[in-house]
Amino acid sequence: MEDFFDMTNRQLEKDLIIDTSMWNLLLKISDDALHVVLYSIVEDNSLILRKFQFDPTATSKLQALENIIYDNPLLLNEFRRIHCVVEPDHTMVIPAEVTDTDDRELIFKAIYPDFRGEIIAEDNGSRNSISLIGIPSELNGFLRRTFHNATVTGHLTSLCRYFTAKSANANNMKMMANIRPGSLDLIVLHGGALLAANTFSFTDPMDAVYYILACRQRLGLDQWSDELLLTGDQTIREAITPRLRTYLSRVMPAIFPPQLFKAGKDAMLAPFDLIVTPLCE
């Protein structure tokens, strides 16, 4: 397997793929980088993976993103599907019964009174809730202009859709933890109902253990029967799994989607919330 860091900042020239009409393009915008996944739906082992760090000297995060896009002309080709996953600073889950757009905005603004961007309502796959994400207007406008057929999704929404579909018929509660260096996403499901979805920052991996256990206790998950599935950064997972297993009996890695192995083994190196997004269509 090619070292992921060998792929960092390697330019994507326009002629790298002759015909992109049967290819999917996946983009993830995080705080400090753009992750890119490209793969053909008709050709096995075609997956291309890149990570581009944002230039800290750029005038803004948006300017850094624009520079990366324009410096990699392959990204401007016509693709079969384009999915753009963002890690928004402003996100929340509300009851599905709240269907009025004005009511949704009032709720969102009550929690984030200073937010001035665009509020997007998303189907998160659950039977009891929807997700609201706030995206800066300039970022949303750039994505819509540059990728006319792109779907823009919050990273928690992608995870909720994927795991809800996997656990819709489960009798017990389940928790999923998607781990990145410095943060983790926690999702708790009971059948098709979403009980929690949130992102927590941490500096020490043991802080991640604390958030997982505290959330489980708050929601009443059973330490013996209710599963904890781990995805994301392998190094951190290996560090926290032994500690978690001193408190919980069912701690295990989430099964990587087998259909994505056909695209290429490097799929396992991509952000989990990004790589599963096309499976949630």
C-alpha atoms as an extended CHARMM CRD file, in Angstrom:
* protein
*
       281  EXT
         1         1  MET       CA              0.0000000000        0.0000000000        0.0000000000  PROA      1               0.0000000000
         2         2  GLU       CA              1.3300000000        3.4170000000       -0.9300000000  PROA      2               0.0000000000
         3         3  ASP       CA              2.0660000000        5.5910000000        2.0480000000  PROA      3               0.0000000000
         4         4  PHE       CA             -0.7510000000        8.1250000000        2.3380000000  PROA      4               0.0000000000
         5         5  PHE       CA              1.6670000000       10.9320000000        3.0850000000  PROA      5               0.0000000000
         6         6  ASP       CA              3.3950000000       10.2470000000       -0.2200000000  PROA      6               0.0000000000
         7         7  MET       CA              0.1450000000       11.3360000000       -1.8520000000  PROA      7               0.0000000000
         8         8  THR       CA             -0.0280000000       14.6670000000       -0.0660000000  PROA      8               0.0000000000
         9         9  ASN       CA             -0.0260000000       17.6550000000       -2.4260000000  PROA      9               0.0000000000
        10        10  ARG       CA              0.7270000000       15.5760000000       -5.5310000000  PROA      10              0.0000000000
        11        11  GLN       CA             -0.9260000000       17.5550000000       -8.3040000000  PROA      11              0.0000000000
        12        12  LEU       CA             -3.9310000000       16.2200000000      -10.1930000000  PROA      12              0.0000000000
        13        13  GLU       CA             -3.3490000000       17.0860000000      -13.8510000000  PROA      13              0.0000000000
        14        14  LYS       CA             -6.3010000000       17.3420000000      -16.2040000000  PROA      14              0.0000000000
        15        15  ASP       CA             -5.1880000000       14.4210000000      -18.3930000000  PROA      15              0.0000000000
        16        16  LEU       CA             -4.6130000000       12.0000000000      -15.4820000000  PROA      16              0.0000000000
        17        17  ILE       CA             -8.0420000000       10.5110000000      -16.2980000000  PROA      17              0.0000000000
        18        18  ILE       CA             -9.0040000000       10.4440000000      -19.9770000000  PROA      18              0.0000000000
        19        19  ASP       CA            -12.7930000000       10.2130000000      -19.4950000000  PROA      19              0.0000000000
        20        20  THR       CA            -14.1970000000       11.2010000000      -16.0870000000  PROA      20              0.0000000000
        21        21  SER       CA            -17.8670000000       10.6400000000      -17.0030000000  PROA      21              0.0000000000
        22        22  MET       CA            -17.8380000000        7.2300000000      -15.2500000000  PROA      22              0.0000000000
        23        23  TRP       CA            -15.8950000000        8.4450000000      -12.2370000000  PROA      23              0.0000000000
        24        24  ASN       CA            -17.0520000000        9.7560000000       -8.8520000000  PROA      24              0.0000000000
        25        25  LEU       CA            -15.3390000000       12.7010000000       -7.1960000000  PROA      25              0.0000000000
        26        26  LEU       CA            -15.4410000000       12.9750000000       -3.4170000000  PROA      26              0.0000000000
        27        27  LEU       CA            -14.1990000000       16.0840000000       -1.6210000000  PROA      27              0.0000000000
        28        28  LYS       CA            -13.9160000000       16.7410000000        2.0850000000  PROA      28              0.0000000000
        29        29  ILE       CA            -13.2390000000       20.1950000000        3.4790000000  PROA      29              0.0000000000
        30        30  SER       CA            -11.8390000000       20.0750000000        6.9910000000  PROA      30              0.0000000000
        31        31  ASP       CA            -10.3420000000       22.8570000000        9.0860000000  PROA      31              0.0000000000
        32        32  ASP       CA             -6.8900000000       22.6070000000        7.5480000000  PROA      32              0.0000000000
        33        33  ALA       CA             -7.0670000000       20.4550000000        4.4270000000  PROA      33              0.0000000000
        34        34  LEU       CA             -8.9330000000       19.2620000000        1.3660000000  PROA      34              0.0000000000
        35        35  HSD       CA             -9.2300000000       15.4910000000        1.0150000000  PROA      35              0.0000000000
        36        36  VAL       CA             -9.8630000000       14.1670000000       -2.5030000000  PROA      36              0.0000000000
        37        37  VAL       CA            -11.0430000000       10.7130000000       -3.5760000000  PROA      37              0.0000000000
        38        38  LEU       CA            -11.6270000000        9.7450000000       -7.2110000000  PROA      38              0.0000000000
        39        39  TYR       CA            -12.6790000000        6.3070000000       -8.4570000000  PROA      39              0.0000000000
        40        40  SER       CA            -14.2610000000        4.6740000000      -11.4820000000  PROA      40              0.0000000000
        41        41  ILE       CA            -17.5530000000        2.7960000000      -11.1200000000  PROA      41              0.0000000000
        42        42  VAL       CA            -16.5960000000        0.3970000000      -13.9350000000  PROA      42              0.0000000000
        43        43  GLU       CA            -12.8850000000       -0.1810000000      -13.2920000000  PROA      43              0.0000000000
        44        44  ASP       CA            -11.5240000000       -1.9720000000      -10.2190000000  PROA      44              0.0000000000
        45        45  ASN       CA             -8.5100000000       -0.6490000000       -8.2940000000  PROA      45              0.0000000000
        46        46  SER       CA             -8.8710000000        2.7720000000       -9.8640000000  PROA      46              0.0000000000
        47        47  LEU       CA             -9.0490000000        4.8310000000       -6.6840000000  PROA      47              0.0000000000
        48        48  ILE       CA             -6.9170000000        7.9860000000       -6.4420000000  PROA      48              0.0000000000
        49        49  LEU       CA             -6.4210000000        9.5730000000       -3.0420000000  PROA      49              0.0000000000
        50        50  ARG       CA             -4.9680000000       12.9810000000       -2.1960000000  PROA      50              0.0000000000
        51        51  LYS       CA             -4.7330000000       15.2980000000        0.7810000000  PROA      51              0.0000000000
        52        52  PHE       CA             -3.9190000000       18.9760000000        0.2320000000  PROA      52              0.0000000000
        53        53  GLN       CA             -3.0290000000       21.0830000000        3.2530000000  PROA      53              0.0000000000
        54        54  PHE       CA             -4.3940000000       24.6160000000        3.2450000000  PROA      54              0.0000000000
        55        55  ASP       CA             -1.7770000000       27.3190000000        2.8140000000  PROA      55              0.0000000000
        56        56  PRO       CA             -1.5420000000       29.0720000000        6.2060000000  PROA      56              0.0000000000
        57        57  THR       CA             -0.4310000000       32.2600000000        4.4460000000  PROA      57              0.0000000000
        58        58  ALA       CA             -3.6200000000       32.4940000000        2.3620000000  PROA      58              0.0000000000
        59        59  THR       CA             -5.9160000000       35.4110000000        3.1190000000  PROA      59              0.0000000000
        60        60  SER       CA             -8.7090000000       33.0170000000        4.1490000000  PROA      60              0.0000000000
        61        61  LYS       CA             -9.6290000000       29.3470000000        4.2810000000  PROA      61              0.0000000000
        62        62  LEU       CA            -11.8090000000       29.8860000000        1.2080000000  PROA      62              0.0000000000
        63        63  GLN       CA             -8.9020000000       31.4320000000       -0.6950000000  PROA      63              0.0000000000
        64        64  ALA       CA             -6.6970000000       28.4670000000        0.2340000000  PROA      64              0.0000000000
        65        65  LEU       CA             -9.4010000000       26.0690000000       -1.0040000000  PROA      65              0.0000000000
        66        66  GLU       CA             -9.8350000000       27.9620000000       -4.2800000000  PROA      66              0.0000000000
        67        67  ASN       CA             -6.0860000000       27.8910000000       -4.9060000000  PROA      67              0.0000000000
        68        68  ILE       CA             -5.9880000000       24.1150000000       -4.4430000000  PROA      68              0.0000000000
        69        69  ILE       CA             -8.9330000000       23.5560000000       -6.7830000000  PROA      69              0.0000000000
        70        70  TYR       CA             -7.4820000000       25.7230000000       -9.5400000000  PROA      70              0.0000000000
        71        71  ASP       CA             -3.9970000000       24.2350000000       -9.1020000000  PROA      71              0.0000000000
        72        72  ASN       CA             -5.4410000000       20.7690000000       -9.7320000000  PROA      72              0.0000000000
        73        73  PRO       CA             -7.3360000000       21.0980000000      -13.0240000000  PROA      73              0.0000000000
        74        74  LEU       CA             -8.5480000000       17.4740000000      -13.0060000000  PROA      74              0.0000000000
        75        75  LEU       CA            -11.0340000000       18.4950000000      -10.3060000000  PROA      75              0.0000000000
        76        76  LEU       CA            -12.7740000000       20.8110000000      -12.7710000000  PROA      76              0.0000000000
        77        77  ASN       CA            -13.6630000000       17.9910000000      -15.1990000000  PROA      77              0.0000000000
        78        78  GLU       CA            -17.1810000000       16.6300000000      -15.6190000000  PROA      78              0.0000000000
        79        79  PHE       CA            -17.7440000000       13.7020000000      -13.2320000000  PROA      79              0.0000000000
        80        80  ARG       CA            -20.5610000000       11.2020000000      -12.8700000000  PROA      80              0.0000000000
        81        81  ARG       CA            -21.1890000000       12.2250000000       -9.2740000000  PROA      81              0.0000000000
        82        82  ILE       CA            -19.5930000000       14.8520000000       -7.0470000000  PROA      82              0.0000000000
        83        83  HSD       CA            -20.0060000000       14.6700000000       -3.2790000000  PROA      83              0.0000000000
        84        84  CYS       CA            -18.6320000000       17.4100000000       -1.0700000000  PROA      84              0.0000000000
        85        85  VAL       CA            -18.4620000000       16.7220000000        2.6650000000  PROA      85              0.0000000000
        86        86  VAL       CA            -17.8230000000       19.6450000000        4.9900000000  PROA      86              0.0000000000
        87        87  GLU       CA            -17.0080000000       19.7970000000        8.6900000000  PROA      87              0.0000000000
        88        88  PRO       CA            -19.2210000000       22.7300000000        9.6530000000  PROA      88              0.0000000000
        89        89  ASP       CA            -18.5860000000       24.8120000000       12.7470000000  PROA      89              0.0000000000
        90        90  HSD       CA            -22.3460000000       25.0660000000       13.2470000000  PROA      90              0.0000000000
        91        91  THR       CA            -24.5060000000       21.9430000000       13.2590000000  PROA      91              0.0000000000
        92        92  MET       CA            -27.4340000000       20.5260000000       15.1980000000  PROA      92              0.0000000000
        93        93  VAL       CA            -30.1060000000       17.8400000000       15.1370000000  PROA      93              0.0000000000
        94        94  ILE       CA            -33.7950000000       18.7080000000       15.5640000000  PROA      94              0.0000000000
        95        95  PRO       CA            -37.0160000000       16.6490000000       15.6420000000  PROA      95              0.0000000000
        96        96  ALA       CA            -38.3170000000       15.5770000000       12.2400000000  PROA      96              0.0000000000
        97        97  GLU       CA            -41.6850000000       17.1420000000       13.1130000000  PROA      97              0.0000000000
        98        98  VAL       CA            -40.1850000000       20.6070000000       12.6700000000  PROA      98              0.0000000000
        99        99  THR       CA            -40.8770000000       21.0170000000        8.9470000000  PROA      99              0.0000000000
       100       100  ASP       CA            -41.3530000000       24.7600000000        8.6220000000  PROA      100             0.0000000000
       101       101  THR       CA            -38.2780000000       26.5340000000        7.2440000000  PROA      101             0.0000000000
       102       102  ASP       CA            -38.7700000000       29.6030000000        9.4360000000  PROA      102             0.0000000000
       103       103  ASP       CA            -39.1220000000       27.4700000000       12.5660000000  PROA      103             0.0000000000
       104       104  ARG       CA            -35.9090000000       25.6130000000       11.7110000000  PROA      104             0.0000000000
       105       105  GLU       CA            -34.0700000000       28.9020000000       11.2730000000  PROA      105             0.0000000000
       106       106  LEU       CA            -35.3930000000       30.2240000000       14.5870000000  PROA      106             0.0000000000
       107       107  ILE       CA            -34.1480000000       27.1220000000       16.4000000000  PROA      107             0.0000000000
       108       108  PHE       CA            -30.7680000000       27.3060000000       14.6920000000  PROA      108             0.0000000000
       109       109  LYS       CA            -30.3460000000       31.0110000000       15.4310000000  PROA      109             0.0000000000
       110       110  ALA       CA            -31.3250000000       30.4290000000       19.0730000000  PROA      110             0.0000000000
       111       111  ILE       CA            -28.2720000000       28.1720000000       19.4430000000  PROA      111             0.0000000000
       112       112  TYR       CA            -25.9780000000       30.1090000000       17.0660000000  PROA      112             0.0000000000
       113       113  PRO       CA            -27.1860000000       33.7320000000       17.2710000000  PROA      113             0.0000000000
       114       114  ASP       CA            -24.1130000000       35.1460000000       15.5230000000  PROA      114             0.0000000000
       115       115  PHE       CA            -24.2480000000       32.8400000000       12.5020000000  PROA      115             0.0000000000
       116       116  ARG       CA            -24.8030000000       34.7280000000        9.2420000000  PROA      116             0.0000000000
       117       117  GLY       CA            -24.3400000000       32.0420000000        6.5740000000  PROA      117             0.0000000000
       118       118  GLU       CA            -26.7120000000       29.5930000000        4.9130000000  PROA      118             0.0000000000
       119       119  ILE       CA            -28.6610000000       27.0040000000        6.8970000000  PROA      119             0.0000000000
       120       120  ILE       CA            -29.1200000000       23.6780000000        5.1140000000  PROA      120             0.0000000000
       121       121  ALA       CA            -31.6040000000       21.0300000000        6.2810000000  PROA      121             0.0000000000
       122       122  GLU       CA            -30.4450000000       17.4650000000        5.6550000000  PROA      122             0.0000000000
       123       123  ASP       CA            -32.0590000000       14.0560000000        5.7940000000  PROA      123             0.0000000000
       124       124  ASN       CA            -29.8230000000       12.1230000000        8.1840000000  PROA      124             0.0000000000
       125       125  GLY       CA            -31.5030000000        8.7710000000        7.5490000000  PROA      125             0.0000000000
       126       126  SER       CA            -33.1910000000        8.5270000000       10.9470000000  PROA      126             0.0000000000
       127       127  ARG       CA            -36.9350000000        8.2540000000       11.4870000000  PROA      127             0.0000000000
       128       128  ASN       CA            -37.0880000000       10.8460000000       14.2590000000  PROA      128             0.0000000000
       129       129  SER       CA            -34.8020000000       13.7420000000       13.2970000000  PROA      129             0.0000000000
       130       130  ILE       CA            -33.2030000000       15.9230000000       10.6620000000  PROA      130             0.0000000000
       131       131  SER       CA            -29.8450000000       17.6800000000       10.6910000000  PROA      131             0.0000000000
       132       132  LEU       CA            -29.2170000000       21.3860000000       10.2300000000  PROA      132             0.0000000000
       133       133  ILE       CA            -25.8000000000       22.6450000000        9.1710000000  PROA      133             0.0000000000
       134       134  GLY       CA            -24.5630000000       26.1720000000        8.7490000000  PROA      134             0.0000000000
       135       135  ILE       CA            -22.2110000000       26.9190000000        5.8630000000  PROA      135             0.0000000000
       136       136  PRO       CA            -20.6150000000       30.2940000000        5.1150000000  PROA      136             0.0000000000
       137       137  SER       CA            -22.3980000000       31.8200000000        2.1220000000  PROA      137             0.0000000000
       138       138  GLU       CA            -19.1290000000       32.4370000000        0.2790000000  PROA      138             0.0000000000
       139       139  LEU       CA            -18.0690000000       28.7980000000        0.6130000000  PROA      139             0.0000000000
       140       140  ASN       CA            -21.4460000000       27.4510000000       -0.4430000000  PROA      140             0.0000000000
       141       141  GLY       CA            -21.5140000000       29.8210000000       -3.4130000000  PROA      141             0.0000000000
       142       142  PHE       CA            -18.0440000000       28.7670000000       -4.5520000000  PROA      142             0.0000000000
       143       143  LEU       CA            -18.9110000000       25.0730000000       -4.3510000000  PROA      143             0.0000000000
       144       144  ARG       CA            -22.1620000000       25.5440000000       -6.2910000000  PROA      144             0.0000000000
       145       145  ARG       CA            -20.4970000000       27.6140000000       -9.0110000000  PROA      145             0.0000000000
       146       146  THR       CA            -17.4730000000       25.3440000000       -9.3790000000  PROA      146             0.0000000000
       147       147  PHE       CA            -19.2210000000       21.9620000000       -9.1250000000  PROA      147             0.0000000000
       148       148  HSD       CA            -22.6600000000       22.4280000000      -10.6210000000  PROA      148             0.0000000000
       149       149  ASN       CA            -23.8260000000       18.8550000000       -9.9070000000  PROA      149             0.0000000000
       150       150  ALA       CA            -22.3220000000       18.4970000000       -6.4210000000  PROA      150             0.0000000000
       151       151  THR       CA            -24.1970000000       17.4390000000       -3.3180000000  PROA      151             0.0000000000
       152       152  VAL       CA            -22.9720000000       19.2430000000       -0.2130000000  PROA      152             0.0000000000
       153       153  THR       CA            -23.2840000000       17.3010000000        3.0570000000  PROA      153             0.0000000000
       154       154  GLY       CA            -22.1980000000       17.7460000000        6.6440000000  PROA      154             0.0000000000
       155       155  HSD       CA            -19.8050000000       15.0570000000        7.8490000000  PROA      155             0.0000000000
       156       156  LEU       CA            -22.0840000000       13.9910000000       10.7150000000  PROA      156             0.0000000000
       157       157  THR       CA            -24.9600000000       13.5990000000        8.2820000000  PROA      157             0.0000000000
       158       158  SER       CA            -22.9650000000       11.1740000000        6.1590000000  PROA      158             0.0000000000
       159       159  LEU       CA            -22.0870000000        9.1020000000        9.2050000000  PROA      159             0.0000000000
       160       160  CYS       CA            -25.6760000000        9.1210000000       10.4730000000  PROA      160             0.0000000000
       161       161  ARG       CA            -27.0490000000        7.9960000000        7.1190000000  PROA      161             0.0000000000
       162       162  TYR       CA            -24.5570000000        5.1880000000        6.7860000000  PROA      162             0.0000000000
       163       163  PHE       CA            -24.8670000000        3.7740000000       10.2990000000  PROA      163             0.0000000000
       164       164  THR       CA            -28.6450000000        4.2350000000       10.4760000000  PROA      164             0.0000000000
       165       165  ALA       CA            -29.0330000000        2.1010000000        7.3670000000  PROA      165             0.0000000000
       166       166  LYS       CA            -26.7730000000       -0.5430000000        8.9490000000  PROA      166             0.0000000000
       167       167  SER       CA            -28.6050000000       -0.6690000000       12.2830000000  PROA      167             0.0000000000
       168       168  ALA       CA            -32.2350000000        0.0110000000       11.3610000000  PROA      168             0.0000000000
       169       169  ASN       CA            -33.3870000000       -3.4120000000       12.6050000000  PROA      169             0.0000000000
       170       170  ALA       CA            -31.1880000000       -3.5930000000       15.7100000000  PROA      170             0.0000000000
       171       171  ASN       CA            -32.8940000000       -4.1450000000       19.0600000000  PROA      171             0.0000000000
       172       172  ASN       CA            -30.1020000000       -2.7160000000       21.2030000000  PROA      172             0.0000000000
       173       173  MET       CA            -28.6590000000        0.7620000000       21.2660000000  PROA      173             0.0000000000
       174       174  LYS       CA            -25.3980000000        1.2460000000       19.3630000000  PROA      174             0.0000000000
       175       175  MET       CA            -22.6940000000        3.8750000000       19.5420000000  PROA      175             0.0000000000
       176       176  MET       CA            -20.3090000000        4.7470000000       16.7200000000  PROA      176             0.0000000000
       177       177  ALA       CA            -17.1430000000        6.7690000000       17.2740000000  PROA      177             0.0000000000
       178       178  ASN       CA            -15.3230000000        8.1910000000       14.2610000000  PROA      178             0.0000000000
       179       179  ILE       CA            -11.8920000000        9.3580000000       15.3860000000  PROA      179             0.0000000000
       180       180  ARG       CA             -9.5530000000       11.9460000000       13.9110000000  PROA      180             0.0000000000
       181       181  PRO       CA             -6.4010000000       13.4590000000       15.4240000000  PROA      181             0.0000000000
       182       182  GLY       CA             -7.8450000000       16.0320000000       17.7920000000  PROA      182             0.0000000000
       183       183  SER       CA            -11.5630000000       15.2550000000       17.4690000000  PROA      183             0.0000000000
       184       184  LEU       CA            -14.1440000000       12.5060000000       17.3690000000  PROA      184             0.0000000000
       185       185  ASP       CA            -17.7120000000       12.1400000000       16.1660000000  PROA      185             0.0000000000
       186       186  LEU       CA            -20.1530000000       10.2420000000       18.3840000000  PROA      186             0.0000000000
       187       187  ILE       CA            -23.4120000000        8.8290000000       17.0630000000  PROA      187             0.0000000000
       188       188  VAL       CA            -25.9120000000        6.8170000000       19.1060000000  PROA      188             0.0000000000
       189       189  LEU       CA            -28.7570000000        4.9160000000       17.4730000000  PROA      189             0.0000000000
       190       190  HSD       CA            -31.6210000000        2.7350000000       18.6010000000  PROA      190             0.0000000000
       191       191  GLY       CA            -33.0250000000        0.9990000000       15.5840000000  PROA      191             0.0000000000
       192       192  GLY       CA            -33.9000000000        3.7480000000       13.1340000000  PROA      192             0.0000000000
       193       193  ALA       CA            -33.9680000000        6.4720000000       15.7970000000  PROA      193             0.0000000000
       194       194  LEU       CA            -31.0660000000        8.8720000000       16.3120000000  PROA      194             0.0000000000
       195       195  LEU       CA            -30.3730000000        9.5390000000       19.9930000000  PROA      195             0.0000000000
       196       196  ALA       CA            -27.2120000000       11.6400000000       19.6920000000  PROA      196             0.0000000000
       197       197  ALA       CA            -24.8430000000       13.0460000000       17.0740000000  PROA      197             0.0000000000
       198       198  ASN       CA            -22.0390000000       15.3750000000       18.0570000000  PROA      198             0.0000000000
       199       199  THR       CA            -18.3650000000       16.1980000000       17.5350000000  PROA      199             0.0000000000
       200       200  PHE       CA            -15.9190000000       16.6320000000       20.4280000000  PROA      200             0.0000000000
       201       201  SER       CA            -12.4000000000       18.0520000000       20.4230000000  PROA      201             0.0000000000
       202       202  PHE       CA             -9.6040000000       16.5340000000       22.4860000000  PROA      202             0.0000000000
       203       203  THR       CA             -5.8620000000       16.8670000000       22.9890000000  PROA      203             0.0000000000
       204       204  ASP       CA             -5.1110000000       13.6180000000       24.8300000000  PROA      204             0.0000000000
       205       205  PRO       CA             -6.5700000000       10.3280000000       23.4820000000  PROA      205             0.0000000000
       206       206  MET       CA             -7.7860000000        9.5270000000       27.0020000000  PROA      206             0.0000000000
       207       207  ASP       CA            -10.0540000000       12.5590000000       26.7100000000  PROA      207             0.0000000000
       208       208  ALA       CA            -11.7470000000       10.7260000000       23.8400000000  PROA      208             0.0000000000
       209       209  VAL       CA            -12.3070000000        7.7870000000       26.1820000000  PROA      209             0.0000000000
       210       210  TYR       CA            -13.9370000000       10.1640000000       28.6680000000  PROA      210             0.0000000000
       211       211  TYR       CA            -16.3270000000       11.6150000000       26.0640000000  PROA      211             0.0000000000
       212       212  ILE       CA            -17.3320000000        8.1500000000       24.8750000000  PROA      212             0.0000000000
       213       213  LEU       CA            -18.0260000000        6.8300000000       28.3740000000  PROA      213             0.0000000000
       214       214  ALA       CA            -19.7620000000       10.0200000000       29.5430000000  PROA      214             0.0000000000
       215       215  CYS       CA            -22.0600000000       10.0280000000       26.5280000000  PROA      215             0.0000000000
       216       216  ARG       CA            -22.9240000000        6.3640000000       27.0290000000  PROA      216             0.0000000000
       217       217  GLN       CA            -23.7220000000        6.9420000000       30.6890000000  PROA      217             0.0000000000
       218       218  ARG       CA            -25.8750000000        9.9800000000       29.8980000000  PROA      218             0.0000000000
       219       219  LEU       CA            -27.9580000000        8.0000000000       27.3850000000  PROA      219             0.0000000000
       220       220  GLY       CA            -28.1350000000        4.8130000000       29.4270000000  PROA      220             0.0000000000
       221       221  LEU       CA            -26.2520000000        2.4320000000       27.1430000000  PROA      221             0.0000000000
       222       222  ASP       CA            -25.5820000000       -0.9460000000       28.7090000000  PROA      222             0.0000000000
       223       223  GLN       CA            -21.9010000000       -1.7380000000       29.2370000000  PROA      223             0.0000000000
       224       224  TRP       CA            -22.4260000000       -5.4140000000       28.4400000000  PROA      224             0.0000000000
       225       225  SER       CA            -24.8400000000       -5.5290000000       25.5230000000  PROA      225             0.0000000000
       226       226  ASP       CA            -24.7340000000       -2.1990000000       23.6500000000  PROA      226             0.0000000000
       227       227  GLU       CA            -21.9730000000       -2.1130000000       21.0390000000  PROA      227             0.0000000000
       228       228  LEU       CA            -19.3250000000        0.5240000000       20.5000000000  PROA      228             0.0000000000
       229       229  LEU       CA            -18.0300000000        0.6030000000       16.9240000000  PROA      229             0.0000000000
       230       230  LEU       CA            -14.7950000000        2.4690000000       16.2120000000  PROA      230             0.0000000000
       231       231  THR       CA            -13.6900000000        3.9940000000       12.9130000000  PROA      231             0.0000000000
       232       232  GLY       CA            -11.0950000000        6.5340000000       11.8770000000  PROA      232             0.0000000000
       233       233  ASP       CA             -7.4940000000        7.0870000000       12.8900000000  PROA      233             0.0000000000
       234       234  GLN       CA             -5.8750000000        3.6950000000       13.4980000000  PROA      234             0.0000000000
       235       235  THR       CA             -3.1570000000        4.9190000000       15.8620000000  PROA      235             0.0000000000
       236       236  ILE       CA             -5.6250000000        6.5570000000       18.2270000000  PROA      236             0.0000000000
       237       237  ARG       CA             -8.0030000000        3.5990000000       18.0280000000  PROA      237             0.0000000000
       238       238  GLU       CA             -5.2040000000        1.2610000000       19.0490000000  PROA      238             0.0000000000
       239       239  ALA       CA             -4.3480000000        3.5550000000       21.9600000000  PROA      239             0.0000000000
       240       240  ILE       CA             -7.8640000000        3.8250000000       23.3900000000  PROA      240             0.0000000000
       241       241  THR       CA             -9.3430000000        0.3910000000       22.6600000000  PROA      241             0.0000000000
       242       242  PRO       CA             -7.6470000000       -1.4320000000       25.5980000000  PROA      242             0.0000000000
       243       243  ARG       CA             -8.8250000000        1.2600000000       28.0200000000  PROA      243             0.0000000000
       244       244  LEU       CA            -12.3750000000        1.1480000000       26.6460000000  PROA      244             0.0000000000
       245       245  ARG       CA            -12.4400000000       -2.6170000000       27.0090000000  PROA      245             0.0000000000
       246       246  THR       CA            -11.8200000000       -2.3050000000       30.7210000000  PROA      246             0.0000000000
       247       247  TYR       CA            -15.2720000000       -0.6780000000       30.9590000000  PROA      247             0.0000000000
       248       248  LEU       CA            -17.2120000000       -2.1040000000       27.9960000000  PROA      248             0.0000000000
       249       249  SER       CA            -17.5630000000       -5.6690000000       26.7960000000  PROA      249             0.0000000000
       250       250  ARG       CA            -18.4080000000       -4.9910000000       23.1390000000  PROA      250             0.0000000000
       251       251  VAL       CA            -15.7950000000       -2.6750000000       21.6050000000  PROA      251             0.0000000000
       252       252  MET       CA            -14.9430000000       -3.4790000000       18.0040000000  PROA      252             0.0000000000
       253       253  PRO       CA            -13.8740000000       -1.8390000000       14.7550000000  PROA      253             0.0000000000
       254       254  ALA       CA            -16.6390000000       -0.9880000000       12.3140000000  PROA      254             0.0000000000
       255       255  ILE       CA            -16.5920000000       -3.2410000000        9.2700000000  PROA      255             0.0000000000
       256       256  PHE       CA            -15.2050000000       -1.3780000000        6.2800000000  PROA      256             0.0000000000
       257       257  PRO       CA            -17.7090000000       -1.3890000000        3.3820000000  PROA      257             0.0000000000
       258       258  PRO       CA            -16.6500000000       -4.3660000000        1.2260000000  PROA      258             0.0000000000
       259       259  GLN       CA            -17.9030000000       -2.7780000000       -2.0090000000  PROA      259             0.0000000000
       260       260  LEU       CA            -15.2980000000       -0.0350000000       -1.6350000000  PROA      260             0.0000000000
       261       261  PHE       CA            -12.4040000000       -2.5040000000       -1.6150000000  PROA      261             0.0000000000
       262       262  LYS       CA            -13.0660000000       -2.9770000000       -5.3290000000  PROA      262             0.0000000000
       263       263  ALA       CA            -12.3000000000        0.6910000000       -5.9190000000  PROA      263             0.0000000000
       264       264  GLY       CA             -8.8500000000        0.2770000000       -4.3800000000  PROA      264             0.0000000000
       265       265  LYS       CA             -7.1660000000       -0.6570000000       -1.1160000000  PROA      265             0.0000000000
       266       266  ASP       CA             -6.2550000000        2.9800000000       -0.4370000000  PROA      266             0.0000000000
       267       267  ALA       CA             -9.9540000000        3.5820000000        0.2720000000  PROA      267             0.0000000000
       268       268  MET       CA             -9.1820000000        2.5440000000        3.8530000000  PROA      268             0.0000000000
       269       269  LEU       CA             -6.8840000000        5.5660000000        4.1800000000  PROA      269             0.0000000000
       270       270  ALA       CA             -9.5930000000        8.0750000000        3.2370000000  PROA      270             0.0000000000
       271       271  PRO       CA            -11.7110000000        9.8290000000        5.8940000000  PROA      271             0.0000000000
       272       272  PHE       CA            -14.4740000000        7.3770000000        6.7820000000  PROA      272             0.0000000000
       273       273  ASP       CA            -17.2240000000        9.9980000000        6.6230000000  PROA      273             0.0000000000
       274       274  LEU       CA            -16.1140000000       10.8470000000        3.0840000000  PROA      274             0.0000000000
       275       275  ILE       CA            -15.6570000000        7.3560000000        1.6610000000  PROA      275             0.0000000000
       276       276  VAL       CA            -19.1070000000        6.1370000000        2.7940000000  PROA      276             0.0000000000
       277       277  THR       CA            -20.9790000000        9.1750000000        1.4520000000  PROA      277             0.0000000000
       278       278  PRO       CA            -21.7820000000        7.6790000000       -2.0010000000  PROA      278             0.0000000000
       279       279  LEU       CA            -23.2360000000        4.6110000000       -0.2650000000  PROA      279             0.0000000000
       280       280  CYS       CA            -25.9150000000        6.7960000000        1.3070000000  PROA      280             0.0000000000
       281       281  GLU       CA            -27.5550000000        7.9600000000       -1.9380000000  PROA      281             0.0000000000
